[in-house]
């Protein structure tokens, strides 16, 4: 399996208890990993993923209390 960090930007993987949350108009989701240019988040049951390159807007809330729009 290829190394997930062999890309243009370093990706940070979060274990379950440390995962930040993504707050959007559609609801709150767990952030699985993120990088300078994007993120991957858990989908709701039955939810289809957005197309690759689609823009997602919301706020990422970290366990430390910091938030990034």
PDB file of C-alpha atoms in Angstrom:
ATOM      1  CA  UNK A   1       0.000   0.000   0.000  1.00  0.00           C
ATOM      2  CA  UNK A   2       1.469   3.419  -0.887  1.00  0.00           C
ATOM      3  CA  UNK A   3       2.426   5.846   1.848  1.00  0.00           C
ATOM      4  CA  UNK A   4      -0.491   8.284   2.334  1.00  0.00           C
ATOM      5  CA  UNK A   5       1.976  11.167   2.794  1.00  0.00           C
ATOM      6  CA  UNK A   6       3.591  10.785  -0.650  1.00  0.00           C
ATOM      7  CA  UNK A   7       1.702  13.816  -1.970  1.00  0.00           C
ATOM      8  CA  UNK A   8       2.133  17.547  -2.450  1.00  0.00           C
ATOM      9  CA  UNK A   9       1.177  18.366   1.149  1.00  0.00           C
ATOM     10  CA  UNK A  10       1.799  16.500   4.385  1.00  0.00           C
ATOM     11  CA  UNK A  11      -1.392  14.862   5.695  1.00  0.00           C
ATOM     12  CA  UNK A  12      -2.195  14.581   9.420  1.00  0.00           C
ATOM     13  CA  UNK A  13      -4.141  11.435  10.377  1.00  0.00           C
ATOM     14  CA  UNK A  14      -6.222  11.663  13.560  1.00  0.00           C
ATOM     15  CA  UNK A  15      -7.033   8.616  15.721  1.00  0.00           C
ATOM     16  CA  UNK A  16     -10.721   8.338  16.743  1.00  0.00           C
ATOM     17  CA  UNK A  17     -10.638  10.074  20.161  1.00  0.00           C
ATOM     18  CA  UNK A  18      -8.431  12.945  18.910  1.00  0.00           C
ATOM     19  CA  UNK A  19     -10.399  13.746  15.763  1.00  0.00           C
ATOM     20  CA  UNK A  20     -11.482  17.320  15.176  1.00  0.00           C
ATOM     21  CA  UNK A  21     -15.020  17.945  13.963  1.00  0.00           C
ATOM     22  CA  UNK A  22     -16.206  19.591  10.769  1.00  0.00           C
ATOM     23  CA  UNK A  23     -19.242  21.804  11.355  1.00  0.00           C
ATOM     24  CA  UNK A  24     -21.293  22.428   8.178  1.00  0.00           C
ATOM     25  CA  UNK A  25     -24.846  23.452   7.345  1.00  0.00           C
ATOM     26  CA  UNK A  26     -25.614  19.752   6.815  1.00  0.00           C
ATOM     27  CA  UNK A  27     -24.352  18.685  10.261  1.00  0.00           C
ATOM     28  CA  UNK A  28     -21.266  17.794  12.276  1.00  0.00           C
ATOM     29  CA  UNK A  29     -18.815  15.169  11.032  1.00  0.00           C
ATOM     30  CA  UNK A  30     -15.534  13.706  12.296  1.00  0.00           C
ATOM     31  CA  UNK A  31     -12.374  14.787  10.446  1.00  0.00           C
ATOM     32  CA  UNK A  32     -10.327  11.708   9.562  1.00  0.00           C
ATOM     33  CA  UNK A  33      -7.297  13.548   8.196  1.00  0.00           C
ATOM     34  CA  UNK A  34      -6.346  16.938   6.860  1.00  0.00           C
ATOM     35  CA  UNK A  35      -3.618  18.758   4.989  1.00  0.00           C
ATOM     36  CA  UNK A  36      -2.861  22.304   3.921  1.00  0.00           C
ATOM     37  CA  UNK A  37      -5.027  21.845   0.846  1.00  0.00           C
ATOM     38  CA  UNK A  38      -7.956  19.733   2.026  1.00  0.00           C
ATOM     39  CA  UNK A  39      -9.478  17.254   4.428  1.00  0.00           C
ATOM     40  CA  UNK A  40     -11.226  13.912   4.608  1.00  0.00           C
ATOM     41  CA  UNK A  41     -14.255  13.466   6.849  1.00  0.00           C
ATOM     42  CA  UNK A  42     -16.630  10.666   7.841  1.00  0.00           C
ATOM     43  CA  UNK A  43     -19.924  10.549   5.949  1.00  0.00           C
ATOM     44  CA  UNK A  44     -23.386  10.054   7.412  1.00  0.00           C
ATOM     45  CA  UNK A  45     -24.933   6.615   6.803  1.00  0.00           C
ATOM     46  CA  UNK A  46     -26.132   6.487   3.190  1.00  0.00           C
ATOM     47  CA  UNK A  47     -24.547   9.847   2.305  1.00  0.00           C
ATOM     48  CA  UNK A  48     -22.754  10.054  -1.037  1.00  0.00           C
ATOM     49  CA  UNK A  49     -19.287  11.623  -1.017  1.00  0.00           C
ATOM     50  CA  UNK A  50     -18.746  14.935  -2.801  1.00  0.00           C
ATOM     51  CA  UNK A  51     -16.969  14.829  -6.136  1.00  0.00           C
ATOM     52  CA  UNK A  52     -13.173  14.966  -6.008  1.00  0.00           C
ATOM     53  CA  UNK A  53     -12.146  18.618  -5.919  1.00  0.00           C
ATOM     54  CA  UNK A  54     -15.565  19.829  -4.741  1.00  0.00           C
ATOM     55  CA  UNK A  55     -15.484  22.781  -2.369  1.00  0.00           C
ATOM     56  CA  UNK A  56     -16.778  22.085   1.139  1.00  0.00           C
ATOM     57  CA  UNK A  57     -17.322  24.976   3.529  1.00  0.00           C
ATOM     58  CA  UNK A  58     -17.584  24.893   7.281  1.00  0.00           C
ATOM     59  CA  UNK A  59     -15.540  25.183  10.439  1.00  0.00           C
ATOM     60  CA  UNK A  60     -13.015  22.664  11.740  1.00  0.00           C
ATOM     61  CA  UNK A  61     -13.143  22.555  15.547  1.00  0.00           C
ATOM     62  CA  UNK A  62     -10.066  21.024  17.197  1.00  0.00           C
ATOM     63  CA  UNK A  63     -10.080  19.309  20.616  1.00  0.00           C
ATOM     64  CA  UNK A  64      -7.883  22.150  21.934  1.00  0.00           C
ATOM     65  CA  UNK A  65     -10.785  24.580  21.402  1.00  0.00           C
ATOM     66  CA  UNK A  66      -9.231  26.253  18.346  1.00  0.00           C
ATOM     67  CA  UNK A  67     -11.424  26.643  15.269  1.00  0.00           C
ATOM     68  CA  UNK A  68     -10.567  27.254  11.610  1.00  0.00           C
ATOM     69  CA  UNK A  69     -13.084  28.272   8.952  1.00  0.00           C
TER      70      UNK A  69
END
